mmCIF file of C-alpha atoms in Angstrom:
data_model
loop_
_atom_site.group_PDB
_atom_site.id
_atom_site.type_symbol
_atom_site.label_atom_id
_atom_site.label_comp_id
_atom_site.label_asym_id
_atom_site.label_seq_id
_atom_site.Cartn_x
_atom_site.Cartn_y
_atom_site.Cartn_z
ATOM 1 C CA MET I 1 4.880 -41.988 60.428
ATOM 2 C CA LYS I 2 1.259 -42.862 59.598
ATOM 3 C CA ARG I 3 0.493 -39.256 58.694
ATOM 4 C CA LEU I 4 3.607 -39.108 56.542
ATOM 5 C CA MET I 5 2.603 -42.232 54.623
ATOM 6 C CA GLN I 6 -0.917 -40.858 54.105
ATOM 7 C CA CYS I 7 0.508 -37.659 52.632
ATOM 8 C CA LEU I 8 2.952 -39.574 50.448
ATOM 9 C CA ARG I 9 0.203 -41.829 49.097
ATOM 10 C CA PHE I 10 -1.821 -38.742 48.278
ATOM 11 C CA ASP I 11 1.121 -37.250 46.366
ATOM 12 C CA MET I 12 1.807 -40.490 44.509
ATOM 13 C CA LEU I 13 -1.766 -40.423 43.183
ATOM 14 C CA ALA I 14 -2.010 -36.673 42.571
ATOM 15 C CA GLY I 15 1.430 -36.472 40.966
ATOM 16 C CA ARG I 16 1.350 -39.622 38.834
ATOM 17 C CA ARG I 17 1.362 -37.625 35.588
ATOM 18 C CA PHE I 18 4.458 -35.747 36.737
ATOM 19 C CA LEU I 19 6.139 -39.062 37.602
ATOM 20 C CA SER I 20 5.410 -40.391 34.116
ATOM 21 C CA ALA I 21 6.646 -37.145 32.569
ATOM 22 C CA SER I 22 9.865 -37.365 34.604
ATOM 23 C CA GLY I 23 10.582 -40.874 33.315
ATOM 24 C CA LEU I 24 9.789 -39.900 29.728
ATOM 25 C CA LEU I 25 12.010 -36.831 29.983
ATOM 26 C CA GLY I 26 14.887 -38.956 31.281
ATOM 27 C CA CYS I 27 14.550 -41.280 28.267
ATOM 28 C CA LEU I 28 14.441 -38.389 25.798
ATOM 29 C CA MET I 29 17.425 -36.599 27.320
ATOM 30 C CA ALA I 30 19.583 -39.720 27.188
ATOM 31 C CA ALA I 31 18.664 -40.537 23.583
ATOM 32 C CA PHE I 32 18.819 -36.978 22.266
ATOM 33 C CA PHE I 33 22.066 -35.861 23.884
ATOM 34 C CA LEU I 34 23.870 -39.144 23.284
ATOM 35 C CA ALA I 35 22.940 -39.038 19.598
ATOM 36 C CA GLY I 36 24.122 -35.422 19.431
ATOM 37 C CA SER I 37 27.393 -36.343 21.125
ATOM 38 C CA TRP I 38 27.991 -39.149 18.636
ATOM 39 C CA VAL I 39 27.482 -36.706 15.771
ATOM 40 C CA ARG I 40 30.001 -34.324 17.366
ATOM 41 C CA THR I 41 32.393 -37.252 17.874
ATOM 42 C CA SER I 42 32.464 -37.888 14.128
ATOM 43 C CA ALA I 43 34.230 -34.533 13.669
ATOM 44 C CA TYR I 44 37.132 -35.915 15.713
ATOM 45 C CA HIS I 45 37.376 -38.987 13.465
ATOM 46 C CA LEU I 46 36.715 -41.260 16.416
ATOM 47 C CA GLU I 47 34.851 -44.551 16.219
ATOM 48 C CA TRP I 48 31.971 -43.852 18.587
ATOM 49 C CA SER I 49 30.478 -47.270 17.847
ATOM 50 C CA SER I 50 33.203 -48.752 20.084
ATOM 51 C CA PHE I 51 32.537 -46.465 23.076
ATOM 52 C CA THR I 52 31.998 -48.119 26.434
ATOM 53 C CA LEU I 53 29.232 -47.153 28.845
ATOM 54 C CA GLY I 54 31.828 -45.055 30.673
ATOM 55 C CA ASP I 55 32.739 -43.230 27.458
ATOM 56 C CA ASN I 56 29.118 -42.473 26.634
ATOM 57 C CA ALA I 57 28.370 -41.394 30.196
ATOM 58 C CA LEU I 58 31.375 -39.074 30.146
ATOM 59 C CA LEU I 59 30.012 -37.343 27.036
ATOM 60 C CA LEU I 60 26.849 -36.417 28.944
ATOM 61 C CA LEU I 61 27.990 -36.110 32.559
ATOM 62 C CA GLY I 62 31.569 -34.930 32.141
ATOM 63 C CA GLY I 63 31.015 -31.218 32.630
ATOM 64 C CA THR I 64 34.277 -29.251 32.529
ATOM 65 C CA LEU I 65 37.599 -29.237 34.301
ATOM 66 C CA PRO I 66 38.240 -26.533 36.926
ATOM 67 C CA PRO I 67 39.026 -23.159 35.277
ATOM 68 C CA ALA I 68 42.696 -23.235 36.294
ATOM 69 C CA ALA I 69 43.141 -26.613 34.623
ATOM 70 C CA SER I 70 41.027 -25.928 31.557
ATOM 71 C CA ASP I 71 43.144 -22.868 30.679
ATOM 72 C CA GLN I 72 45.617 -25.281 29.141
ATOM 73 C CA THR I 73 43.067 -26.766 26.748
ATOM 74 C CA PRO I 74 40.182 -24.819 25.167
ATOM 75 C CA THR I 75 36.866 -26.387 26.158
ATOM 76 C CA LEU I 76 33.312 -25.940 24.993
ATOM 77 C CA PHE I 77 30.621 -24.764 27.385
ATOM 78 C CA PRO I 78 28.845 -27.941 28.605
ATOM 79 C CA ILE I 79 25.378 -27.000 27.373
ATOM 80 C CA GLY I 80 24.256 -30.634 27.256
ATOM 81 C CA TRP I 81 25.335 -31.216 30.856
ATOM 82 C CA LEU I 82 23.517 -28.055 31.945
ATOM 83 C CA LEU I 83 20.260 -28.915 30.142
ATOM 84 C CA LEU I 84 20.368 -32.466 31.466
ATOM 85 C CA PHE I 85 20.400 -31.403 35.102
ATOM 86 C CA VAL I 86 17.870 -28.632 34.501
ATOM 87 C CA SER I 87 15.590 -31.285 32.985
ATOM 88 C CA SER I 88 16.008 -33.463 36.066
ATOM 89 C CA MET I 89 14.620 -30.568 38.155
ATOM 90 C CA ALA I 90 11.477 -30.112 36.070
ATOM 91 C CA ALA I 91 8.943 -32.576 37.473
ATOM 92 C CA PRO I 92 9.984 -32.343 41.163
ATOM 93 C CA VAL I 93 10.026 -28.535 41.289
ATOM 94 C CA LEU I 94 6.897 -28.009 39.183
ATOM 95 C CA TYR I 95 4.716 -30.508 41.038
ATOM 96 C CA ALA I 96 5.876 -29.410 44.490
ATOM 97 C CA GLY I 97 5.244 -25.756 43.677
ATOM 98 C CA ARG I 98 1.925 -26.236 41.887
ATOM 99 C CA SER I 99 0.478 -28.514 44.574
ATOM 100 C CA SER I 100 1.379 -26.234 47.497
ATOM 101 C CA ARG I 101 -1.150 -23.498 46.806
ATOM 102 C CA GLY I 102 -4.704 -22.680 47.783
ATOM 103 C CA SER I 103 -7.444 -25.072 48.817
ATOM 104 C CA PHE I 104 -5.714 -28.085 47.230
ATOM 105 C CA ALA I 105 -2.742 -27.763 49.588
ATOM 106 C CA ALA I 106 -4.930 -26.851 52.567
ATOM 107 C CA ASN I 107 -7.152 -29.903 52.061
ATOM 108 C CA ALA I 108 -4.127 -32.164 51.706
ATOM 109 C CA ILE I 109 -2.658 -30.833 54.957
ATOM 110 C CA ILE I 110 -5.965 -31.365 56.744
ATOM 111 C CA ARG I 111 -6.042 -34.964 55.545
ATOM 112 C CA GLY I 112 -2.466 -35.481 56.725
ATOM 113 C CA GLY I 113 -3.206 -33.861 60.060
ATOM 114 C CA ALA I 114 -0.060 -31.689 60.240
ATOM 115 C CA ARG I 115 2.152 -29.495 58.109
ATOM 116 C CA ALA I 116 5.486 -31.219 58.758
ATOM 117 C CA PRO I 117 4.423 -34.641 57.360
ATOM 118 C CA TRP I 118 2.896 -32.888 54.335
ATOM 119 C CA LEU I 119 6.144 -31.013 53.613
ATOM 120 C CA ILE I 120 8.350 -34.059 54.148
ATOM 121 C CA ALA I 121 6.073 -36.101 51.878
ATOM 122 C CA LYS I 122 6.530 -33.496 49.139
ATOM 123 C CA CYS I 123 10.300 -33.864 49.446
ATOM 124 C CA LEU I 124 10.063 -37.665 49.410
ATOM 125 C CA TRP I 125 7.849 -37.535 46.319
ATOM 126 C CA SER I 126 10.378 -35.261 44.632
ATOM 127 C CA ILE I 127 13.165 -37.697 45.469
ATOM 128 C CA ILE I 128 11.142 -40.519 43.894
ATOM 129 C CA ALA I 129 10.457 -38.403 40.789
ATOM 130 C CA SER I 130 14.145 -37.600 40.420
ATOM 131 C CA LEU I 131 15.141 -41.261 40.807
ATOM 132 C CA VAL I 132 12.573 -42.174 38.132
ATOM 133 C CA PHE I 133 14.268 -39.661 35.824
ATOM 134 C CA TRP I 134 17.727 -41.095 36.415
ATOM 135 C CA LEU I 135 16.561 -44.704 36.217
ATOM 136 C CA ALA I 136 15.034 -43.966 32.812
ATOM 137 C CA PHE I 137 18.133 -42.030 31.762
ATOM 138 C CA PHE I 138 20.600 -44.788 32.602
ATOM 139 C CA THR I 139 18.321 -47.488 31.206
ATOM 140 C CA VAL I 140 18.312 -45.792 27.804
ATOM 141 C CA LEU I 141 22.029 -44.947 28.019
ATOM 142 C CA SER I 142 22.893 -48.562 28.838
ATOM 143 C CA GLY I 143 20.495 -49.890 26.220
ATOM 144 C CA LEU I 144 21.971 -47.761 23.445
ATOM 145 C CA THR I 145 25.507 -48.675 24.492
ATOM 146 C CA LEU I 146 24.573 -52.349 24.533
ATOM 147 C CA CYS I 147 23.030 -52.131 21.074
ATOM 148 C CA VAL I 148 25.948 -50.228 19.522
ATOM 149 C CA SER I 149 29.122 -51.508 21.165
ATOM 150 C CA GLY I 150 27.927 -54.084 23.662
ATOM 151 C CA ASP I 151 30.523 -52.839 26.150
ATOM 152 C CA LEU I 152 29.001 -51.847 29.511
ATOM 153 C CA SER I 153 32.361 -51.224 31.165
ATOM 154 C CA PRO I 154 32.418 -48.068 33.350
ATOM 155 C CA LEU I 155 35.938 -47.274 32.129
ATOM 156 C CA ALA I 156 36.292 -44.206 29.904
ATOM 157 C CA SER I 157 39.235 -43.463 27.646
ATOM 158 C CA ARG I 158 38.209 -42.953 24.018
ATOM 159 C CA SER I 159 35.762 -40.067 24.506
ATOM 160 C CA ILE I 160 38.029 -37.697 26.445
ATOM 161 C CA GLU I 161 39.104 -36.000 23.204
ATOM 162 C CA VAL I 162 35.508 -34.945 22.499
ATOM 163 C CA ILE I 163 35.184 -32.932 25.697
ATOM 164 C CA GLY I 164 38.662 -31.410 25.440
ATOM 165 C CA LEU I 165 40.559 -33.495 28.006
ATOM 166 C CA ALA I 166 43.014 -35.454 25.904
ATOM 167 C CA ARG I 167 45.903 -32.970 26.018
ATOM 168 C CA ASN I 168 45.539 -31.661 29.559
ATOM 169 C CA ASP I 169 48.479 -32.234 31.885
ATOM 170 C CA ASP I 170 46.389 -32.048 35.069
ATOM 171 C CA LEU I 171 44.637 -35.339 34.328
ATOM 172 C CA THR I 172 45.629 -38.557 36.034
ATOM 173 C CA GLN I 173 46.579 -41.528 33.900
ATOM 174 C CA GLY I 174 43.656 -43.185 32.090
ATOM 175 C CA PRO I 175 41.548 -45.170 31.583
ATOM 176 C CA TYR I 176 39.199 -43.460 33.990
ATOM 177 C CA ALA I 177 36.923 -45.517 36.230
ATOM 178 C CA LEU I 178 33.483 -43.908 36.431
ATOM 179 C CA GLY I 179 31.716 -46.711 38.294
ATOM 180 C CA ALA I 180 31.522 -44.932 41.656
ATOM 181 C CA PHE I 181 30.505 -41.627 40.075
ATOM 182 C CA LEU I 182 27.725 -43.237 38.005
ATOM 183 C CA LEU I 183 26.306 -44.861 41.135
ATOM 184 C CA ILE I 184 26.491 -41.792 43.361
ATOM 185 C CA ALA I 185 25.725 -38.988 40.864
ATOM 186 C CA PRO I 186 21.957 -39.747 40.664
ATOM 187 C CA ALA I 187 21.765 -39.809 44.475
ATOM 188 C CA VAL I 188 23.687 -36.536 44.747
ATOM 189 C CA SER I 189 21.510 -34.891 42.079
ATOM 190 C CA THR I 190 18.373 -36.097 43.852
ATOM 191 C CA LEU I 191 19.436 -34.868 47.291
ATOM 192 C CA LEU I 192 20.482 -31.487 45.918
ATOM 193 C CA LEU I 193 16.936 -31.078 44.595
ATOM 194 C CA VAL I 194 15.497 -30.924 48.112
ATOM 195 C CA PRO I 195 16.497 -27.261 48.734
ATOM 196 C CA LEU I 196 15.052 -26.297 45.336
ATOM 197 C CA VAL I 197 11.792 -28.123 46.021
ATOM 198 C CA LEU I 198 11.480 -26.344 49.356
ATOM 199 C CA LEU I 199 12.189 -23.029 47.655
ATOM 200 C CA GLY I 200 9.485 -23.786 45.104
ATOM 201 C CA ILE I 201 7.009 -24.464 47.911
ATOM 202 C CA LEU I 202 7.959 -21.532 50.117
ATOM 203 C CA ALA I 203 8.388 -19.023 47.262
ATOM 204 C CA ASN I 204 7.689 -20.083 43.673
ATOM 205 C CA GLU I 205 8.904 -22.480 40.991
ATOM 206 C CA LEU I 206 10.549 -19.813 38.842
ATOM 207 C CA LEU I 207 12.814 -18.702 41.664
ATOM 208 C CA ALA I 208 13.713 -22.348 42.373
ATOM 209 C CA PHE I 209 14.657 -22.907 38.734
ATOM 210 C CA LEU I 210 16.701 -19.706 38.597
ATOM 211 C CA VAL I 211 18.618 -20.657 41.743
ATOM 212 C CA GLY I 212 19.242 -24.148 40.374
ATOM 213 C CA ILE I 213 20.474 -22.845 37.038
ATOM 214 C CA GLY I 214 22.597 -20.238 38.810
ATOM 215 C CA CYS I 215 24.320 -22.931 40.873
ATOM 216 C CA LEU I 216 25.034 -24.985 37.751
ATOM 217 C CA LEU I 217 26.456 -21.980 35.902
ATOM 218 C CA ALA I 218 28.548 -20.943 38.897
ATOM 219 C CA SER I 219 30.057 -24.422 39.120
ATOM 220 C CA VAL I 220 31.230 -24.222 35.502
ATOM 221 C CA MET I 221 33.043 -20.943 36.068
ATOM 222 C CA SER I 222 34.566 -21.586 39.485
ATOM 223 C CA ILE I 223 35.802 -24.216 41.901
ATOM 224 C CA THR I 224 35.150 -23.645 45.591
ATOM 225 C CA GLY I 225 33.947 -26.970 46.951
ATOM 226 C CA PHE I 226 30.656 -25.377 48.033
ATOM 227 C CA VAL I 227 28.758 -24.859 44.756
ATOM 228 C CA PRO I 228 26.454 -27.902 44.358
ATOM 229 C CA GLY I 229 26.995 -28.228 40.614
ATOM 230 C CA GLU I 230 30.666 -29.049 41.136
ATOM 231 C CA TYR I 231 29.665 -32.408 42.600
ATOM 232 C CA LEU I 232 27.757 -33.358 39.450
ATOM 233 C CA MET I 233 30.726 -33.258 37.041
ATOM 234 C CA ALA I 234 32.634 -36.433 36.342
ATOM 235 C CA THR I 235 35.731 -34.444 35.370
ATOM 236 C CA ARG I 236 35.913 -32.830 38.821
ATOM 237 C CA THR I 237 36.179 -36.206 40.598
ATOM 238 C CA ASN I 238 39.317 -37.927 41.835
ATOM 239 C CA SER I 239 39.038 -40.321 38.898
ATOM 240 C CA PHE I 240 40.366 -37.511 36.673
ATOM 241 C CA LEU I 241 42.193 -35.150 39.034
ATOM 242 C CA ALA I 242 44.687 -36.116 41.729
ATOM 243 C CA HIS I 243 43.009 -33.719 44.169
ATOM 244 C CA GLY I 244 39.511 -34.073 42.762
ATOM 245 C CA ILE I 245 36.247 -34.628 44.589
ATOM 246 C CA ALA I 246 35.660 -38.089 46.046
ATOM 247 C CA PRO I 247 32.176 -39.484 45.284
ATOM 248 C CA VAL I 248 31.606 -40.160 48.986
ATOM 249 C CA GLN I 249 32.458 -36.528 49.742
ATOM 250 C CA ALA I 250 29.796 -35.457 47.238
ATOM 251 C CA LEU I 251 27.245 -37.751 48.862
ATOM 252 C CA VAL I 252 27.959 -36.443 52.370
ATOM 253 C CA TYR I 253 27.802 -32.830 51.180
ATOM 254 C CA SER I 254 24.479 -33.263 49.380
ATOM 255 C CA LEU I 255 22.932 -35.229 52.253
ATOM 256 C CA THR I 256 23.967 -32.575 54.767
ATOM 257 C CA LEU I 257 22.634 -29.760 52.582
ATOM 258 C CA SER I 258 19.285 -31.500 52.056
ATOM 259 C CA ILE I 259 18.799 -32.245 55.768
ATOM 260 C CA VAL I 260 19.675 -28.698 56.842
ATOM 261 C CA SER I 261 17.376 -27.288 54.147
ATOM 262 C CA LEU I 262 14.525 -29.537 55.269
ATOM 263 C CA LEU I 263 14.902 -28.477 58.899
ATOM 264 C CA ILE I 264 14.903 -24.788 57.992
ATOM 265 C CA GLY I 265 12.067 -25.257 55.502
ATOM 266 C CA THR I 266 9.903 -27.037 58.074
ATOM 267 C CA ILE I 267 10.323 -24.185 60.550
ATOM 268 C CA VAL I 268 9.498 -21.518 57.952
ATOM 269 C CA PHE I 269 6.580 -23.506 56.542
ATOM 270 C CA ARG I 270 4.777 -23.600 59.904
ATOM 271 C CA GLY I 271 3.749 -19.976 59.490
ATOM 272 C CA LYS I 272 3.154 -20.040 55.738
ATOM 273 C CA ASN I 273 -0.210 -18.766 54.470
ATOM 274 C CA LEU I 274 -1.235 -21.241 51.767
ATOM 275 C CA MET I 275 -4.644 -19.733 51.049
ATOM 276 C CA GLY I 276 -3.060 -16.417 50.141
ATOM 277 C CA ARG I 277 -1.309 -17.952 47.131
ATOM 278 C CA SER I 278 -2.895 -18.497 43.738
ATOM 279 C CA GLU I 279 -3.921 -22.085 43.151
ATOM 280 C CA THR I 280 -2.532 -23.557 39.939
ATOM 281 C CA HIS I 281 -2.803 -27.311 40.524
ATOM 282 C CA ASP I 282 -4.992 -29.171 38.063
#
């Protein structure tokens, strides 16, 4: 435990710029995409100034219905949802990958005294960076909602038309309670980052990003229960669909996947040659 804390303290100091960047990115994503969603809402002749926190969150975190259900109602590709979760990957994957090369990584491991604490500390730092992103995101989202409508209710009903849900027969009766999803979604997103962070360390950041984006795209086009991106869509939850995903189910899935990935990553990392990789940390 002492070695782990030493490694984590080292990462908190070395990665402080990435932590700040993660928080700033979370603020920008919330402000930019919410403003864009309000502009799009105007085309539907809806009064977005009366949207609740749940309505505004649904605009950004809704995703899409399963393909079989969305056939009944044409839906737009959720580009905002995709870019939001790609942005949440940025700081954790980049710092973990950049700081795991060459003499910088070797010296850090020597200070920590073992490879396993060093690797676990990287994952813990990435979890902290992701939580900073989501804390900033929801702070801005709540602040803008408070300033515009003053209604911080997690219930969503008025914004479903904007993301193409209003005339779909597969939906349960509204209004839709997003409270549980909004609490668990940041945790699920954070835990699902662990395999990508490990991939960035063991291979490279580009591959980690491509895998992450691939999982998000696959979740839009299919429903299997095993593609991680499915657990990050509000519209796939049991708040909207009678047989949708329960937030607790998403939490258990993501926790299991992160733990299994960490165990496998630790075993593989024991024989990894760090000095043979180009050092890019600054």
